[in-house]
Amino acid sequence: MISLNRSSFLNNTRISGSGSYSISRVQRKGPVSVRVVALGSNGRAGEGNAAVLAEKNKLKEMREESESPSSSSTLIDDVDSKPTVAGGVQDVYGEDSATEDQFVTPWSVSVASGYSLLRDPHHNKGLAFTIRERDAHFLRGLLPPTVASQDLQVKKMMHNIRQYQVPLQKYMAMMDLQERNQRLFYKLLIDNVEELLPIVYTPTVGEACQKYGSIFMRPQGLFISLKEKGKILEVLRNWPEKNIQVIVVTDGERILGLGDLGCQGMGIPVGKLSLYTALGGIRPSACLPITIDVGTNNEKLLNDEFYIGLKQRRATGQEYAELLDEFMMAVKQNYGEKVLIQFEDFANHNAFDLLAKYGTTHLVFNDDIQGTASVVLAGLVAGQKLVGGTLADHRFLFLGAGEAGTGIAELIALEMSKQTKAPLEETRKKIWLVDSKGLIVSSRKESLQQFKKPWAHEHEPIKELVDAVKAIRPTVLIGTSGAGRTFTKEVVEAMASINEKPIILALSNPTSQSECTAEEAYTWSQGRAIFASGSPFPPVEYDGKVFVPGQANNAYIFPGLGLGLIMSGAIRVHDDMLLAASEALAAQVSQENFDRGLIYPPFTNIRKISAHIAANVAAKAYELGLATRLPQPKDLVKYAESCMYSPAYRNYR
Ligand SMILES: O=C([O-])CC(=O)C(=O)O
Ligand SMILES: [Mg+2]
């Protein structure tokens, strides 16, 4: 297969592989205006773009005009589904298999220079183009005379972003930067992660999704709606990047704790994937955000003239399952066995089924079930240093028995079972869950959804959370209900009266849905609570002491987990990898952090943390025989670090 990439064009000489190409200068001057034209056989497989498809459509029209029955069955737009002539492996555009009387596409790729180089977010450096680069790439006069360093650009952008008072304006400024200058965007995010995480991620991304219809400018990912049924493979091929390693996909039905936002949920995969790059070092071009649109049951959106999705109620049952199945098959067909698919913000009634269905055939994980579980377990393991004892010495009570609640509960039970050698059925008994109908107890078992059944223990029914706290006497209280303000003063006071150091985790996102605020947790427990939340809270001063709340968010886990899976070439996710990720995260909490009451390390060092998580996950993948990248690197942490994308500018010749 011919391998051409942008650097090959810039290099102008390093075109590898065999095949028939003519390289011609479209513009007579300058080294970069090279045009590479494929003439037919041995074409580059799988490297199409929108122009190619436009060509294909033209060909289709020509075919319809000529109405030649002998050629119509083997024209190239039929090749994907009905290969009729022998061709090369992945002969996506039928260039190998075409016979002489058939049409092939003489596709061409030109190298960005001049004005279009400034408009290309992958290569644009703005004022950082050197004078030499400006000369060589036809930029003279297109930029003011100053040459700025990337650091100065970061300083200026941060200054600009700090001028905005409204978080959504900051979000839009960041999205704008991502569209304009990708490397600067990531440099900004990596260097200012604590400050910018709440902008590109929770809580601001939640508001952005709610208003996505109005602020939507350019597509940042793929939209696959019911209208694309039967054509999903084609849709995937419309995406300009071909070497995809991570997909984050949502169907928008349960966006954070905000409910059904339909197609506007796109902000979530986009945000998650920018963290894959900034926090985990996955190349931006290898990341693909996808939103599956099967309609929405959100009346407000259905009646909103600016709503960008399908204006119909959600498809369910077979119609839903078929679309998802086509999607999952197309992804594997197009990107192979080792593409990681992260399910994000699906509703409970689909999330568990999808994970179970595709967990054995694809490299998938559900961030809300498994990522959140892994981050919470890490905090609890680290928290033992503050409160003493082992996991098995604790009693856990959850408010919320959905993806996060049952996912965390199961991983805690699994870890406890590994530590104590007690069977899982036994360790589960230390964990209690409350849902909207009250404490989950055995008398409710018949009417419970499948994923809640393991948690139906013997107890009399209890309706209210505060009564459940008093009856169960938990040492750890975890909120995952998506409903804000549910850890009331009474609830927190009850926890504080039972425990010297109650662990209280208010995990629902965004901030508006948090079960309580950091200030409430510290105040109502007289400064004794060990508190962490899903969305960030600023430090709190109580009784002359400053308390820094932790952020128990899956953002600590998925970037490193993903990197570990990708760098080892893993083909399946195993629960032990989640435990490995937890363990690595917990090990990154320093004595200094503990001294400040923290059970999570600060995000400032997240790339180092992600490298450790990735190394632990990869080691587990090798141990389980699920890794395909061989031989195993000796030092996995170093290897992980060496794999990470750097946002530093490249020098252009
Ligand atoms: O996105 C976040 O901040 C965490 C998460 O997965 C969720 O709340 O669904
Ligand atoms: Mg989520």
Coordinates of N, CA and C in Angstrom, one line a residue, residues 117-127 129 143 180-184 649 652:
L117 N -3.0 27.6 4.1 CA -2.2 27.0 5.2 C -2.6 27.7 6.5
L118 N -2.9 29.0 6.4 CA -3.4 29.7 7.6 C -4.8 29.3 8.1
R119 N -5.5 28.7 7.1 CA -6.9 28.3 7.4 C -6.9 26.8 7.8
D120 N -5.8 26.1 7.8 CA -5.7 24.7 8.1 C -5.3 24.5 9.6
P121 N -6.3 24.1 10.5 CA -6.0 24.1 11.9 C -4.9 23.1 12.3
H122 N -4.7 22.1 11.4 CA -3.6 21.1 11.8 C -2.3 21.7 11.6
H123 N -2.1 22.7 10.7 CA -0.8 23.2 10.4 C -0.6 24.6 10.7
N124 N -1.7 25.3 11.0 CA -1.6 26.8 11.2 C -0.8 27.0 12.5
K125 N 0.1 28.0 12.4 CA 0.8 28.4 13.6 C 0.6 29.9 13.9
G126 N -0.2 30.6 13.1 CA -0.5 32.0 13.3 C 0.8 32.8 13.3
L127 N 1.0 33.7 14.2 CA 2.2 34.5 14.2 C 3.5 33.8 14.5
F129 N 4.7 31.5 12.7 CA 5.5 31.1 11.5 C 6.7 32.0 11.4
L143 N 0.5 37.9 7.0 CA 0.6 38.0 8.5 C 1.3 39.3 8.8
R180 N -9.0 26.8 14.8 CA -8.1 27.7 14.1 C -6.7 27.2 14.2
N181 N -6.3 26.7 15.3 CA -4.9 26.3 15.6 C -4.9 25.2 16.6
Q182 N -4.9 24.0 16.1 CA -5.1 22.8 17.0 C -3.9 22.7 18.0
R183 N -2.7 22.9 17.5 CA -1.6 22.7 18.5 C -1.6 23.7 19.6
L184 N -2.0 24.9 19.3 CA -2.1 26.0 20.3 C -3.2 25.6 21.3
Y649 N 5.0 23.1 18.2 CA 4.9 23.4 16.8 C 6.0 22.6 16.1
Y652 N 8.6 23.8 9.6 CA 8.3 23.4 8.2 C 9.5 23.8 7.3

